[in-house]
mmCIF file of C-alpha atoms in Angstrom:
data_model
loop_
_atom_site.group_PDB
_atom_site.id
_atom_site.type_symbol
_atom_site.label_atom_id
_atom_site.label_comp_id
_atom_site.label_asym_id
_atom_site.label_seq_id
_atom_site.Cartn_x
_atom_site.Cartn_y
_atom_site.Cartn_z
ATOM 1 C CA UNK M 58 132.102 87.240 107.274
ATOM 2 C CA UNK M 59 133.183 90.492 108.883
ATOM 3 C CA UNK M 60 130.301 92.466 110.352
ATOM 4 C CA UNK M 61 129.248 95.490 108.337
ATOM 5 C CA UNK M 62 126.752 98.324 108.479
ATOM 6 C CA UNK M 63 124.654 99.695 105.631
ATOM 7 C CA UNK M 64 123.778 103.253 104.677
ATOM 8 C CA UNK M 65 120.955 103.574 102.141
ATOM 9 C CA UNK M 66 120.468 107.006 100.602
ATOM 10 C CA UNK M 67 116.734 107.516 100.026
ATOM 11 C CA UNK M 68 116.255 111.276 100.205
ATOM 12 C CA UNK M 69 116.776 112.510 96.656
ATOM 13 C CA UNK M 70 114.378 114.866 94.907
ATOM 14 C CA UNK M 71 113.748 112.461 91.964
ATOM 15 C CA UNK M 72 113.443 115.365 89.519
ATOM 16 C CA UNK M 73 113.555 113.087 86.486
ATOM 17 C CA UNK M 74 110.561 111.230 87.927
ATOM 18 C CA UNK M 75 108.599 114.434 88.348
ATOM 19 C CA UNK M 76 109.198 114.516 92.100
ATOM 20 C CA UNK M 77 107.690 111.061 92.691
ATOM 21 C CA UNK M 78 108.490 109.069 95.825
ATOM 22 C CA UNK M 79 111.172 106.956 94.139
ATOM 23 C CA UNK M 80 112.041 104.653 97.091
ATOM 24 C CA UNK M 81 108.352 103.731 97.293
ATOM 25 C CA UNK M 82 107.883 102.998 93.583
ATOM 26 C CA UNK M 83 106.968 99.340 93.200
ATOM 27 C CA UNK M 84 108.830 97.038 90.847
ATOM 28 C CA UNK M 85 107.766 93.425 90.700
ATOM 29 C CA UNK M 86 105.312 93.913 93.563
ATOM 30 C CA UNK M 87 107.875 95.390 95.990
ATOM 31 C CA UNK M 88 109.077 98.903 96.720
ATOM 32 C CA UNK M 89 112.523 99.762 95.399
ATOM 33 C CA UNK M 90 113.754 100.460 98.917
ATOM 34 C CA UNK M 91 112.588 97.038 100.141
ATOM 35 C CA UNK M 92 114.439 95.386 97.262
ATOM 36 C CA UNK M 93 117.666 97.076 98.317
ATOM 37 C CA UNK M 94 117.114 96.138 101.970
ATOM 38 C CA UNK M 95 116.595 92.492 100.993
ATOM 39 C CA UNK M 96 120.060 92.352 99.388
ATOM 40 C CA UNK M 97 121.809 93.286 102.654
ATOM 41 C CA UNK M 98 119.565 91.737 105.294
ATOM 42 C CA UNK M 99 122.536 90.281 107.215
ATOM 43 C CA UNK M 100 123.957 93.721 108.074
ATOM 44 C CA UNK M 101 124.583 94.527 111.733
ATOM 45 C CA UNK M 102 122.878 97.922 111.352
ATOM 46 C CA UNK M 103 120.968 99.487 108.479
ATOM 47 C CA UNK M 104 120.640 103.263 108.344
ATOM 48 C CA UNK M 105 118.241 104.826 105.827
ATOM 49 C CA UNK M 106 118.793 108.515 105.123
ATOM 50 C CA UNK M 107 115.435 109.894 104.042
ATOM 51 C CA UNK M 108 111.812 110.274 105.024
ATOM 52 C CA UNK M 109 110.346 107.634 107.297
ATOM 53 C CA UNK M 110 108.133 104.971 105.715
ATOM 54 C CA UNK M 111 107.080 101.384 106.261
ATOM 55 C CA UNK M 112 109.858 98.940 105.360
ATOM 56 C CA UNK M 113 110.187 95.185 105.026
ATOM 57 C CA UNK M 114 112.608 95.004 107.981
ATOM 58 C CA UNK M 115 113.658 97.266 110.871
ATOM 59 C CA UNK M 116 116.049 100.130 110.063
ATOM 60 C CA UNK M 117 117.401 103.261 111.716
ATOM 61 C CA UNK M 118 116.327 106.607 110.251
ATOM 62 C CA UNK M 119 118.114 109.904 109.883
ATOM 63 C CA UNK M 120 118.140 112.964 107.606
ATOM 64 C CA UNK M 121 120.902 115.013 106.051
ATOM 65 C CA UNK M 122 121.383 118.628 107.111
ATOM 66 C CA UNK M 123 120.094 120.535 105.297
ATOM 67 C CA UNK M 124 117.454 118.244 103.799
ATOM 68 C CA UNK M 125 118.122 117.800 100.113
ATOM 69 C CA UNK M 126 121.799 118.657 100.680
ATOM 70 C CA UNK M 127 123.011 115.937 98.299
ATOM 71 C CA UNK M 128 124.650 112.523 98.584
ATOM 72 C CA UNK M 129 127.748 113.573 100.539
ATOM 73 C CA UNK M 130 125.671 115.326 103.193
ATOM 74 C CA UNK M 131 123.417 112.259 103.405
ATOM 75 C CA UNK M 132 126.422 109.936 103.636
ATOM 76 C CA UNK M 133 127.884 112.000 106.475
ATOM 77 C CA UNK M 134 124.573 111.897 108.365
ATOM 78 C CA UNK M 135 124.290 108.137 108.022
ATOM 79 C CA UNK M 136 127.919 107.498 108.901
ATOM 80 C CA UNK M 137 127.476 109.142 112.305
ATOM 81 C CA UNK M 138 125.173 106.265 113.351
ATOM 82 C CA UNK M 139 127.407 103.378 112.259
ATOM 83 C CA UNK M 140 130.089 101.558 114.212
ATOM 84 C CA UNK M 141 131.270 98.682 111.983
ATOM 85 C CA UNK M 142 134.695 98.577 110.352
ATOM 86 C CA UNK M 143 133.160 98.367 106.878
ATOM 87 C CA UNK M 144 130.209 100.338 105.586
ATOM 88 C CA UNK M 145 128.111 99.405 102.583
ATOM 89 C CA UNK M 146 126.730 102.494 100.808
ATOM 90 C CA UNK M 147 123.756 102.045 98.484
ATOM 91 C CA UNK M 148 121.196 104.153 96.715
ATOM 92 C CA UNK M 149 117.543 103.210 97.170
ATOM 93 C CA UNK M 150 116.795 102.606 93.473
ATOM 94 C CA UNK M 151 118.647 99.361 92.684
ATOM 95 C CA UNK M 152 116.006 96.768 91.720
ATOM 96 C CA UNK M 153 118.469 94.002 90.767
ATOM 97 C CA UNK M 154 121.028 94.289 93.551
ATOM 98 C CA UNK M 155 121.672 90.880 95.103
ATOM 99 C CA UNK M 156 123.607 89.384 98.021
ATOM 100 C CA UNK M 157 126.305 88.184 95.612
ATOM 101 C CA UNK M 158 127.211 91.747 94.685
ATOM 102 C CA UNK M 159 127.207 92.786 98.336
ATOM 103 C CA UNK M 160 129.619 89.970 99.225
ATOM 104 C CA UNK M 161 131.904 90.834 96.292
ATOM 105 C CA UNK M 162 132.110 94.481 97.365
ATOM 106 C CA UNK M 163 132.839 93.646 101.005
ATOM 107 C CA UNK M 164 135.529 91.154 100.041
ATOM 108 C CA UNK M 165 137.206 93.620 97.668
ATOM 109 C CA UNK M 166 137.064 96.379 100.283
ATOM 110 C CA UNK M 167 138.881 94.077 102.717
ATOM 111 C CA UNK M 168 141.918 93.578 100.478
ATOM 112 C CA UNK M 169 145.187 94.825 101.997
ATOM 113 C CA UNK M 170 145.884 98.462 101.186
ATOM 114 C CA UNK M 171 142.387 99.158 99.874
ATOM 115 C CA UNK M 172 140.110 101.762 101.409
ATOM 116 C CA UNK M 173 136.985 100.476 99.732
ATOM 117 C CA UNK M 174 135.475 99.029 96.568
ATOM 118 C CA UNK M 175 132.793 100.195 94.170
ATOM 119 C CA UNK M 176 130.849 98.727 91.256
ATOM 120 C CA UNK M 177 131.583 99.592 87.653
ATOM 121 C CA UNK M 178 128.713 99.610 85.138
ATOM 122 C CA UNK M 179 128.983 98.046 81.646
ATOM 123 C CA UNK M 180 130.123 101.426 80.234
ATOM 124 C CA UNK M 181 133.039 101.525 82.682
ATOM 125 C CA UNK M 182 131.587 104.282 84.887
ATOM 126 C CA UNK M 183 132.165 104.179 88.646
ATOM 127 C CA UNK M 184 129.097 103.752 90.835
ATOM 128 C CA UNK M 185 130.008 105.235 94.254
ATOM 129 C CA UNK M 186 126.516 104.486 95.590
ATOM 130 C CA UNK M 187 126.969 100.769 94.974
ATOM 131 C CA UNK M 188 130.083 100.487 97.093
ATOM 132 C CA UNK M 189 131.692 99.326 100.313
ATOM 133 C CA UNK M 190 134.094 101.555 102.251
ATOM 134 C CA UNK M 191 136.354 101.191 105.222
ATOM 135 C CA UNK M 192 134.820 103.383 107.912
ATOM 136 C CA UNK M 193 138.004 105.107 109.124
ATOM 137 C CA UNK M 194 139.226 106.450 105.729
ATOM 138 C CA UNK M 195 135.633 107.396 104.863
ATOM 139 C CA UNK M 196 135.254 109.477 108.025
ATOM 140 C CA UNK M 197 138.650 111.072 107.471
ATOM 141 C CA UNK M 198 137.924 112.211 103.925
ATOM 142 C CA UNK M 199 134.430 113.470 104.755
ATOM 143 C CA UNK M 200 135.878 115.552 107.590
ATOM 144 C CA UNK M 201 138.558 117.003 105.299
ATOM 145 C CA UNK M 202 135.992 117.893 102.643
ATOM 146 C CA UNK M 203 133.707 119.521 105.208
ATOM 147 C CA UNK M 204 136.626 121.609 106.473
ATOM 148 C CA UNK M 205 137.791 122.605 103.019
ATOM 149 C CA UNK M 206 134.381 123.533 101.617
ATOM 150 C CA UNK M 207 132.644 124.647 104.790
ATOM 151 C CA UNK M 208 130.227 121.701 104.737
ATOM 152 C CA UNK M 209 129.170 118.731 102.664
ATOM 153 C CA UNK M 210 125.932 120.096 101.205
ATOM 154 C CA UNK M 211 125.902 120.274 97.436
ATOM 155 C CA UNK M 212 129.276 118.572 96.913
ATOM 156 C CA UNK M 213 129.631 115.849 94.248
ATOM 157 C CA UNK M 214 130.620 112.307 95.132
ATOM 158 C CA UNK M 215 133.667 112.379 92.867
ATOM 159 C CA UNK M 216 135.442 114.647 95.393
ATOM 160 C CA UNK M 217 135.269 111.751 97.849
ATOM 161 C CA UNK M 218 136.125 108.856 95.549
ATOM 162 C CA UNK M 219 139.102 110.735 94.061
ATOM 163 C CA UNK M 220 140.808 110.733 97.483
ATOM 164 C CA UNK M 221 140.284 107.047 98.313
ATOM 165 C CA UNK M 222 142.147 103.961 97.099
ATOM 166 C CA UNK M 223 139.227 101.950 95.765
ATOM 167 C CA UNK M 224 138.990 98.559 94.081
ATOM 168 C CA UNK M 225 136.678 98.214 91.083
ATOM 169 C CA UNK M 226 134.161 95.356 90.957
ATOM 170 C CA UNK M 227 132.486 94.372 87.686
ATOM 171 C CA UNK M 228 129.200 92.942 88.961
ATOM 172 C CA UNK M 229 127.470 92.653 85.588
ATOM 173 C CA UNK M 230 124.815 94.795 83.907
ATOM 174 C CA UNK M 231 122.096 94.309 86.522
ATOM 175 C CA UNK M 232 123.738 95.034 89.889
ATOM 176 C CA UNK M 233 124.402 98.712 89.146
ATOM 177 C CA UNK M 234 121.166 99.270 87.201
ATOM 178 C CA UNK M 235 119.384 102.197 88.860
ATOM 179 C CA UNK M 236 115.986 103.721 88.168
ATOM 180 C CA UNK M 237 116.401 107.416 87.428
ATOM 181 C CA UNK M 238 113.542 107.813 84.911
ATOM 182 C CA UNK M 239 110.152 106.254 84.248
ATOM 183 C CA UNK M 240 111.700 104.484 81.269
ATOM 184 C CA UNK M 241 114.178 102.839 83.639
ATOM 185 C CA UNK M 242 111.339 101.729 85.909
ATOM 186 C CA UNK M 243 109.369 100.347 82.957
ATOM 187 C CA UNK M 244 112.456 98.439 81.793
ATOM 188 C CA UNK M 245 113.004 96.995 85.274
ATOM 189 C CA UNK M 246 109.381 95.871 85.541
ATOM 190 C CA UNK M 247 109.508 94.273 82.093
ATOM 191 C CA UNK M 248 112.740 92.453 82.906
ATOM 192 C CA UNK M 249 111.342 91.040 86.142
ATOM 193 C CA UNK M 250 108.178 89.855 84.348
ATOM 194 C CA UNK M 251 110.261 88.319 81.574
ATOM 195 C CA UNK M 252 112.381 86.303 83.971
ATOM 196 C CA UNK M 253 109.396 85.272 86.100
ATOM 197 C CA UNK M 254 111.089 86.422 89.296
ATOM 198 C CA UNK M 255 107.949 87.835 90.937
ATOM 199 C CA UNK M 256 106.469 84.450 91.837
ATOM 200 C CA UNK M 257 109.789 83.161 93.188
ATOM 201 C CA UNK M 258 110.173 86.263 95.369
ATOM 202 C CA UNK M 259 106.609 85.916 96.645
ATOM 203 C CA UNK M 260 107.141 82.257 97.539
ATOM 204 C CA UNK M 261 110.388 83.102 99.327
ATOM 205 C CA UNK M 262 108.677 85.864 101.308
ATOM 206 C CA UNK M 263 105.842 83.524 102.333
ATOM 207 C CA UNK M 264 108.282 80.816 103.453
ATOM 208 C CA UNK M 265 110.310 83.323 105.456
ATOM 209 C CA UNK M 266 107.164 84.737 107.061
ATOM 210 C CA UNK M 267 105.879 81.284 108.017
ATOM 211 C CA UNK M 268 109.310 79.930 108.968
ATOM 212 C CA UNK M 269 109.077 76.830 106.759
ATOM 213 C CA UNK M 270 111.553 75.095 104.472
ATOM 214 C CA UNK M 271 109.805 73.734 101.403
ATOM 215 C CA UNK M 272 110.864 73.288 97.794
ATOM 216 C CA UNK M 273 108.162 74.640 95.474
ATOM 217 C CA UNK M 274 108.086 73.756 91.780
ATOM 218 C CA UNK M 275 106.775 76.994 90.292
ATOM 219 C CA UNK M 276 106.041 75.300 86.956
ATOM 220 C CA UNK M 277 103.694 72.783 88.589
ATOM 221 C CA UNK M 278 102.127 75.558 90.682
ATOM 222 C CA UNK M 279 101.367 77.623 87.569
ATOM 223 C CA UNK M 280 99.916 74.554 85.789
ATOM 224 C CA UNK M 281 97.583 73.898 88.725
ATOM 225 C CA UNK M 282 96.478 77.532 88.797
ATOM 226 C CA UNK M 283 95.810 77.479 85.049
ATOM 227 C CA UNK M 284 93.764 74.257 85.289
ATOM 228 C CA UNK M 285 91.756 75.661 88.188
ATOM 229 C CA UNK M 286 91.063 78.877 86.294
ATOM 230 C CA UNK M 287 89.870 76.985 83.220
ATOM 231 C CA UNK M 288 87.530 74.876 85.345
ATOM 232 C CA UNK M 289 85.636 77.844 86.795
ATOM 233 C CA UNK M 290 82.140 78.377 85.360
ATOM 234 C CA UNK M 291 81.989 82.009 84.339
ATOM 235 C CA UNK M 292 78.892 84.031 83.708
ATOM 236 C CA UNK M 293 78.530 86.776 81.121
ATOM 237 C CA UNK M 294 80.802 89.779 81.502
ATOM 238 C CA UNK M 295 79.502 92.386 83.963
ATOM 239 C CA UNK M 296 79.553 95.211 81.443
ATOM 240 C CA UNK M 297 76.638 93.701 79.489
ATOM 241 C CA UNK M 298 73.293 95.353 80.061
ATOM 242 C CA UNK M 299 70.484 93.491 81.813
ATOM 243 C CA UNK M 300 68.803 92.366 78.592
ATOM 244 C CA UNK M 301 72.013 91.137 77.042
ATOM 245 C CA UNK M 302 72.930 89.344 80.253
ATOM 246 C CA UNK M 303 69.610 87.522 80.182
ATOM 247 C CA UNK M 304 70.052 86.491 76.565
ATOM 248 C CA UNK M 305 73.627 85.441 77.255
ATOM 249 C CA UNK M 306 72.493 83.256 80.150
ATOM 250 C CA UNK M 307 69.899 81.691 77.901
ATOM 251 C CA UNK M 308 72.524 80.938 75.274
ATOM 252 C CA UNK M 309 74.809 79.418 77.893
ATOM 253 C CA UNK M 310 71.941 77.321 79.224
ATOM 254 C CA UNK M 311 71.044 75.986 75.781
ATOM 255 C CA UNK M 312 74.697 75.140 75.230
ATOM 256 C CA UNK M 313 74.657 72.995 78.368
ATOM 257 C CA UNK M 314 77.089 75.153 80.353
ATOM 258 C CA UNK M 315 74.847 75.702 83.364
ATOM 259 C CA UNK M 316 75.028 73.085 86.148
ATOM 260 C CA UNK M 317 71.666 74.220 87.540
ATOM 261 C CA UNK M 318 70.002 73.607 84.148
ATOM 262 C CA UNK M 319 71.466 70.115 83.988
ATOM 263 C CA UNK M 320 70.086 69.339 87.435
ATOM 264 C CA UNK M 321 66.628 70.826 86.681
ATOM 265 C CA UNK M 322 66.132 69.157 83.308
ATOM 266 C CA UNK M 323 65.093 70.703 79.989
ATOM 267 C CA UNK M 324 63.388 74.099 80.075
ATOM 268 C CA UNK M 325 61.146 75.897 77.651
ATOM 269 C CA UNK M 326 64.103 76.830 75.464
ATOM 270 C CA UNK M 327 65.011 73.144 75.139
ATOM 271 C CA UNK M 328 61.538 71.879 74.026
ATOM 272 C CA UNK M 329 61.156 70.968 70.343
ATOM 273 C CA UNK M 330 59.283 73.562 68.331
ATOM 274 C CA UNK M 331 56.485 72.607 65.875
ATOM 275 C CA UNK M 332 57.311 72.597 62.183
ATOM 276 C CA UNK M 333 55.898 75.581 60.249
ATOM 277 C CA UNK M 334 53.132 74.794 57.669
ATOM 278 C CA UNK M 335 54.333 74.270 54.082
ATOM 279 C CA UNK M 336 52.055 77.002 52.699
ATOM 280 C CA UNK M 337 52.145 80.692 53.511
ATOM 281 C CA UNK M 338 49.533 81.969 55.874
ATOM 282 C CA UNK M 339 46.741 83.991 54.274
ATOM 283 C CA UNK M 340 46.312 87.444 55.646
ATOM 284 C CA UNK M 341 42.777 88.884 55.928
ATOM 285 C CA UNK M 342 42.047 91.593 53.373
ATOM 286 C CA UNK M 343 41.446 94.987 54.894
ATOM 287 C CA UNK M 344 39.419 97.545 52.988
ATOM 288 C CA UNK M 345 40.350 101.123 53.377
ATOM 289 C CA UNK M 346 37.573 103.390 54.597
ATOM 290 C CA UNK M 347 36.288 105.807 51.931
ATOM 291 C CA UNK M 348 37.631 109.275 51.954
ATOM 292 C CA UNK M 349 35.374 111.984 53.308
#
């Protein structure tokens, strides 16, 4: 495969998230930015345009001028650090982006006569931040736009894509799914839980960290964990008060659930109690003292 560089735009204001740190929002146990970086981990150089933070792999950092100047200004800042013939441009909020989509974009961008390729969502809308561009036409058009408008700050992406000959790639409903609102993030988290992808990603990360090749049957692993959890002797819940905890322990002991009770033998709660007498007990008669 032809070498390529990556520019990840991670400096937006996230107004629809109330100003939250969107690249750092966790979905399925991983930050959104780390999910995007995992999809393009074979890039020659990865440039992240945004505030510095801890990431799952090494990247180069830069900022647009002025900060918050929009996607074209951020793209221009990141492009200055790249040297590859093809440049993958991604936003930092793509939880389902995978290597297959990256390969499809790079292949389409390499077709004769094309100056790049971008994803198309299920509604037919272009996604210029899920795209691959040839570096030379991209630099040319950014320079022309900067000259025409006096800079790139505040300009929309459609001014760039309208001047380039781009191929369209239909990568399915997930590849271009981005998280602009909290509802989008909730939907992404629910979808990952539904498909059980969190455990598979965790196992893959552990194997990569340890440098081992091992096939893990997640179904068997979950069965073992469930059996182990059911075999743990649990005490009463911690929110019970001291008296209730004591009575609960007594009930558990009488039910034979305490291994220490079984080893010690029967206690006072386990001894047979005498039968009550068949007649009611007579109470002594008390005479009231006379009134003064």
